[in-house]
Short mmCIF file of C-alpha atoms in Angstrom, two decimals:
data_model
loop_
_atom_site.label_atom_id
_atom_site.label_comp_id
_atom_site.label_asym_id
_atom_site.label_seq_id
_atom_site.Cartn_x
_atom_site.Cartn_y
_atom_site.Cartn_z
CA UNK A 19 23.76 56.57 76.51
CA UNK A 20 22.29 54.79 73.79
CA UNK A 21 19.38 52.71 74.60
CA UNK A 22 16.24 51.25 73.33
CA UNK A 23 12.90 50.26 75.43
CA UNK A 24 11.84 46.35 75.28
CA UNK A 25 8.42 45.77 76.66
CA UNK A 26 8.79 48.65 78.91
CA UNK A 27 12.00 47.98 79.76
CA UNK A 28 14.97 50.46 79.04
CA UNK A 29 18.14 48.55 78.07
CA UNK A 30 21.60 49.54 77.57
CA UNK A 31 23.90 48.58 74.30
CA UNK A 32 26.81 49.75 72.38
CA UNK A 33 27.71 49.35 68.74
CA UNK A 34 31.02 49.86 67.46
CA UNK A 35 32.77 48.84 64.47
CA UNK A 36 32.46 48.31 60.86
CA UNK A 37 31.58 44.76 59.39
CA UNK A 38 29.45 41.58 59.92
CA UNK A 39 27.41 42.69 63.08
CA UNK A 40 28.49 40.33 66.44
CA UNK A 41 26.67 40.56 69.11
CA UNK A 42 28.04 39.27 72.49
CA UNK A 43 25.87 38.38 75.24
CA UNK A 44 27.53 38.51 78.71
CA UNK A 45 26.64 36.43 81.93
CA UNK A 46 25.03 36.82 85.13
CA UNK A 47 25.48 39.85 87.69
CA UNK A 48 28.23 40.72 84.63
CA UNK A 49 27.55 43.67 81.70
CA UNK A 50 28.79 44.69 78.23
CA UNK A 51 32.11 45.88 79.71
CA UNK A 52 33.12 42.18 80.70
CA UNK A 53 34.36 41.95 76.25
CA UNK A 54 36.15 44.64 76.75
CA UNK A 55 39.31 42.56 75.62
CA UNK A 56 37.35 41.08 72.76
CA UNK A 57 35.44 44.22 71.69
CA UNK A 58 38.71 45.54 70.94
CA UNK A 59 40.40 43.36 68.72
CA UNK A 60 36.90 42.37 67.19
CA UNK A 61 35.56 45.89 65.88
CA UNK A 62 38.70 45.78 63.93
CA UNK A 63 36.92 43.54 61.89
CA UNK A 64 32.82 43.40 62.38
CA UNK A 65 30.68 45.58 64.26
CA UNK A 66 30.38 44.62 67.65
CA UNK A 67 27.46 44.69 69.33
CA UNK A 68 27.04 44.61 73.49
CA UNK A 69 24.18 45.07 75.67
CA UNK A 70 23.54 44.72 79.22
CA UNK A 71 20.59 43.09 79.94
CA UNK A 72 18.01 43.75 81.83
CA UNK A 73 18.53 43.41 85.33
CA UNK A 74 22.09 43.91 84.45
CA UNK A 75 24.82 47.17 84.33
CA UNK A 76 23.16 50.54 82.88
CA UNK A 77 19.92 49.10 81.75
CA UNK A 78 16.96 48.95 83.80
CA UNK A 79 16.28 46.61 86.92
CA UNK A 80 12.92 44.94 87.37
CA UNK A 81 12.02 42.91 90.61
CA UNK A 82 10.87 39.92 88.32
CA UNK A 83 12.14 39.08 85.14
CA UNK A 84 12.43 35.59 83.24
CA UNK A 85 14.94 34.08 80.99
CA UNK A 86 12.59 34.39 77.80
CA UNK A 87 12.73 37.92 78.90
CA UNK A 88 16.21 38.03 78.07
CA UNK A 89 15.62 36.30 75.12
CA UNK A 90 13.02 38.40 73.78
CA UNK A 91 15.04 41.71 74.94
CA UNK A 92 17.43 40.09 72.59
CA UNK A 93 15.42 39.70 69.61
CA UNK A 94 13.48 43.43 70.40
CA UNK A 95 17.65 44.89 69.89
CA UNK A 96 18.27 43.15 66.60
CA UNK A 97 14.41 44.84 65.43
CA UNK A 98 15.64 48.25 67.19
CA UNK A 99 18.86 47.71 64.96
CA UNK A 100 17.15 46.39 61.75
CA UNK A 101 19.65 43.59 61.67
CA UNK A 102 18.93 40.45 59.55
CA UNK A 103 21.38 38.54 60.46
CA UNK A 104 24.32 38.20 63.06
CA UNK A 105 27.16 36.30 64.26
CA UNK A 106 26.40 35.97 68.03
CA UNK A 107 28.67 35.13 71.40
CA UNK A 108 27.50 34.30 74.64
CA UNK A 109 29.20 33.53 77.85
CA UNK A 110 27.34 31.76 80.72
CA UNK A 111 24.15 32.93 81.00
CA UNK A 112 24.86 35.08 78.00
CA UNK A 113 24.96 31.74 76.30
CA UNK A 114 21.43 30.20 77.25
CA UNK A 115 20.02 33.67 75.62
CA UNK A 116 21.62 32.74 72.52
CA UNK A 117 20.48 29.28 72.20
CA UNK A 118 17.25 30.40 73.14
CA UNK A 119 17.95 33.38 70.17
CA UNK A 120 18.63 30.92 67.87
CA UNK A 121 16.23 28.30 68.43
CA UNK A 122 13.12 31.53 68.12
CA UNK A 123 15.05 33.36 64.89
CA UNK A 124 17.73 30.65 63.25
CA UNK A 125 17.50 32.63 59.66
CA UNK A 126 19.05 35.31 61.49
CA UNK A 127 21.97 33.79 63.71
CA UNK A 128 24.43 32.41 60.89
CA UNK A 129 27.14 31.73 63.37
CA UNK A 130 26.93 30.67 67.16
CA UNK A 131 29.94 30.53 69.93
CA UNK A 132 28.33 29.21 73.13
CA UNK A 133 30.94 29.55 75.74
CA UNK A 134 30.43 27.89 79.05
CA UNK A 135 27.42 26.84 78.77
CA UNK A 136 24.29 24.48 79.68
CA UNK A 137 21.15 23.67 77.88
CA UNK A 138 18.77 23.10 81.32
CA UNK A 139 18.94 23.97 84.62
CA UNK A 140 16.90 23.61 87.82
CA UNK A 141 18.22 26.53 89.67
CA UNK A 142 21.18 28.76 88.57
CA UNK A 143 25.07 27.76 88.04
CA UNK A 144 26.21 29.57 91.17
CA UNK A 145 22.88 28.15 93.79
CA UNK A 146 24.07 24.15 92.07
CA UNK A 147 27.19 25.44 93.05
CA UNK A 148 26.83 26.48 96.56
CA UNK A 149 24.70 23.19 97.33
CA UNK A 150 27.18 20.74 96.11
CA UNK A 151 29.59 22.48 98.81
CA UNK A 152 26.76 23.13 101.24
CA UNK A 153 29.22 21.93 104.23
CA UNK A 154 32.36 23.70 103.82
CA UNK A 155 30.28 26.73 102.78
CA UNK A 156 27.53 26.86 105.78
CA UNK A 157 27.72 30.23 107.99
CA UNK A 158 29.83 32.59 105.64
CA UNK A 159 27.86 35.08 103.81
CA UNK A 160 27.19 35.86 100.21
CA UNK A 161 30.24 37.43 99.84
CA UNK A 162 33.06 35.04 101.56
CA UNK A 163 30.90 32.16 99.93
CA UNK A 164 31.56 33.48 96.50
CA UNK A 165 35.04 34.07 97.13
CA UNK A 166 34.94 30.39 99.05
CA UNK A 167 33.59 28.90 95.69
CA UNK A 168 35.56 30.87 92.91
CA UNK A 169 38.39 28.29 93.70
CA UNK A 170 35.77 25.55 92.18
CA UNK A 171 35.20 28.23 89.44
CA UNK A 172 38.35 29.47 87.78
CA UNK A 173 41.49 27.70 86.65
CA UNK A 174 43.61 31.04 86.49
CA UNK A 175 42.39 33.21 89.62
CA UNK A 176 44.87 35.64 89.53
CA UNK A 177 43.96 36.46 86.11
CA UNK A 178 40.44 36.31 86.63
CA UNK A 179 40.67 38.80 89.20
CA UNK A 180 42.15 41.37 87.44
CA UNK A 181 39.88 41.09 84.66
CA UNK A 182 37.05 41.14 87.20
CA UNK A 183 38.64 44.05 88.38
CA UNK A 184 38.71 45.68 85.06
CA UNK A 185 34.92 45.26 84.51
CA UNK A 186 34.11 46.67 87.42
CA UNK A 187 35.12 49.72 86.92
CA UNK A 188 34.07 50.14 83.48
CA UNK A 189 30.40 48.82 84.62
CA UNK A 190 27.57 49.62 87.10
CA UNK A 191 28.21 46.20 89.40
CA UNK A 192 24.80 44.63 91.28
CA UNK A 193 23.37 44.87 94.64
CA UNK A 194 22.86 41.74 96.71
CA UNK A 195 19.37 41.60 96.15
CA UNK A 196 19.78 42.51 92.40
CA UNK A 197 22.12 39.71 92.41
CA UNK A 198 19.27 37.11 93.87
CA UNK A 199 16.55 38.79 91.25
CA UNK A 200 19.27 38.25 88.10
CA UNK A 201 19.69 34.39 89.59
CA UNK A 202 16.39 33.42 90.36
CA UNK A 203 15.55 34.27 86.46
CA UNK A 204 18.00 31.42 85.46
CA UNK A 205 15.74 28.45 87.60
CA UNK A 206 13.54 26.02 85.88
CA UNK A 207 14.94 26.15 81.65
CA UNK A 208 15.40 23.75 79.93
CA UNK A 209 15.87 24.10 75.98
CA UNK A 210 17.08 20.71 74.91
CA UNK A 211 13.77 19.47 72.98
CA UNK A 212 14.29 22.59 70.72
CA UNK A 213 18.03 23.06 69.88
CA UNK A 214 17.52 20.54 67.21
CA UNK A 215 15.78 23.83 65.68
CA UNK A 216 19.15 25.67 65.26
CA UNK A 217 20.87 26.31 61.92
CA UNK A 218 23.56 28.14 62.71
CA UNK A 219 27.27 26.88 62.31
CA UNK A 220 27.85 26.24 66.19
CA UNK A 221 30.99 25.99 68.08
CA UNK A 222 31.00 25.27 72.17
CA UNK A 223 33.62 25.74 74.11
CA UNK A 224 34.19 24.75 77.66
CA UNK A 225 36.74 25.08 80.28
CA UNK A 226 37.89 21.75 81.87
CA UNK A 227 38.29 23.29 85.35
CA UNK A 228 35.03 24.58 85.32
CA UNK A 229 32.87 23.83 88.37
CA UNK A 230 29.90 26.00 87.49
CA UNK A 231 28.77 24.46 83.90
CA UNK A 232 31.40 21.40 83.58
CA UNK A 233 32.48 19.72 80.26
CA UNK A 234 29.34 17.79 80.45
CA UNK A 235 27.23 20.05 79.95
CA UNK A 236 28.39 21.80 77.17
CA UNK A 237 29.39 18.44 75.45
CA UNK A 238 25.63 17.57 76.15
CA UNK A 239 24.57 20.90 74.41
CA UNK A 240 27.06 20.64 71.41
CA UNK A 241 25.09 16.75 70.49
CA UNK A 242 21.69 18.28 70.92
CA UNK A 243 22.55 21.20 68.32
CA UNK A 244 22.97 19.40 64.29
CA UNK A 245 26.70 19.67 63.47
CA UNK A 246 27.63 21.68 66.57
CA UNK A 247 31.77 21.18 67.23
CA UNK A 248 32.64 21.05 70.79
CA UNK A 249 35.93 22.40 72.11
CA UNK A 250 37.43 21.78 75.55
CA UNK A 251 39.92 24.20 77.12
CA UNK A 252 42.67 22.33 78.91
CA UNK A 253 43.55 25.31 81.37
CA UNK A 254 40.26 27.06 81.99
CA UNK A 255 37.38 27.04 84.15
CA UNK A 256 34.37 29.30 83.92
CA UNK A 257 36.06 31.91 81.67
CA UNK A 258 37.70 30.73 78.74
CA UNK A 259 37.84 33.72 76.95
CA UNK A 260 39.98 35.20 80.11
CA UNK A 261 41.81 32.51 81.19
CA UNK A 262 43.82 31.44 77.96
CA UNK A 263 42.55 34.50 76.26
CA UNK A 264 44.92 34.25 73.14
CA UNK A 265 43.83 31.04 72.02
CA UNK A 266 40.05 31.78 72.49
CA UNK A 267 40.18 34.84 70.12
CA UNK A 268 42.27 32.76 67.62
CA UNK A 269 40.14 29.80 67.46
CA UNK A 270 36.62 32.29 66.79
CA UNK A 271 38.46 34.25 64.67
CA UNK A 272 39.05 31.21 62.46
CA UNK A 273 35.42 29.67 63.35
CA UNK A 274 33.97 33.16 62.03
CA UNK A 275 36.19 33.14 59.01
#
């Protein structure tokens, strides 16, 4: 498996393809083989990049870990890779590592999809999630509260499940506690002081349905980064790039071209 170290920490990636290198950055308890849709029909063109991070899939699982972690785990792959520059995707938390990517190295991230996102949060998606529906969640565990909740989550469940499904057996999936480590490194960021510092062409996209990081929020990100366009999907929650899956790849297809 290939892998290089990051501060002591071993971490998983694959690189496939010929062309512009894309890296895609995947969200939480998730790893690399949540694109495998997109690496597909993307290494036909660039050479796609995807790493679990740490915490996350193959790589290696510290009890503590921070979100600048991820961010400089990031940065410590593209100087493993000797990559100048990149276009780069992220998906939930996938997308707070970018921004924080390309607020630290913006001569290297030419391009920017930020899908689902937020620029600041308290605690992570899922615990803002859980509290707002404290009541009709109390006394069911983790696991009926996440099913519970993924009706606040997803427009398209059915196809969210199977692509769930999918990744799952293509990827190493969490333990409970590794779930609560990989959450509690989302609490307390807030970038939106520095994504004036980004230089890279920036699209965000956001599902309308989306219960975990609403409309707002990426709106609110897509103002605070200089000419960033902002893109709502009508039929989509958390997972645009699942839910209407066709239109997703078409519209960063044309954004990258």
């Amino acid at each position: 498996m290939p892998t290089f170290n990051s501060n002591g920490v071993n971490l998983y990636y694959e690189d496939t393809g010929i062309g512009k290198p894309l890296l895609l950055l995947h969200g939480l308890t998730s790893n690399h083989a949540m694109f495998y849709r997109e690496n597909e029909i993307f290494k036909e063109t660039y050479r796609v990049i995807t790493m679990d991070a740490r915490g996350h899939g193959n790589s290696d699982k510290p009890t503590h870990y921070t979100l600048d972690d991820h961010v400089q785990d990031t940065i410590a792959l593209l100087n493993h890779l000797e990559l100048d520059a990149i276009y780069l995707i992220g998906v939930s938390m996938g997308s707070y590592i970018a921004q924080g990517l390309a607020i630290e190295m913006p001569s290297q991230v030419e391009k920017l999809v930020l899908v689902s996102t937020k620029s600041h949060g308290e605690q992570s998606s899922m615990a803002e999630l859980f509290a707002r529906h404290a009541a009709e969640l109390k006394g069911l565990n983790i696991v009926d509260k996440m099913s519970h909740a993924s009706q606040y989550m997803f427009y398209n469940q059915t196809t969210v499940g199977k692509w769930l499904h999918e990744t799952a057996k293509n990827g190493n999936q969490l333990t409970l506690s590794e779930q609560d480590i990989a959450s509690k490194a989302l609490e307390g960021f807030d970038f939106r002081k520095k994504l004036g510092n980004i230089s890279a062409e920036t699209l965000v996209i956001s599902g309308r349905h989306d219960g975990l990081n609403p409309p707002e929020y990426g709106r609110e990100t897509a103002i605070l980064i200089p000419e960033a366009t902002f893109m709502e999907f009508k039929w989509s929650g958390h997972a645009p790039n699942v839910e209407q899956p066709d239109l997703f790849i078409g519209i960063v297809e044309n954004f990258f071209e």
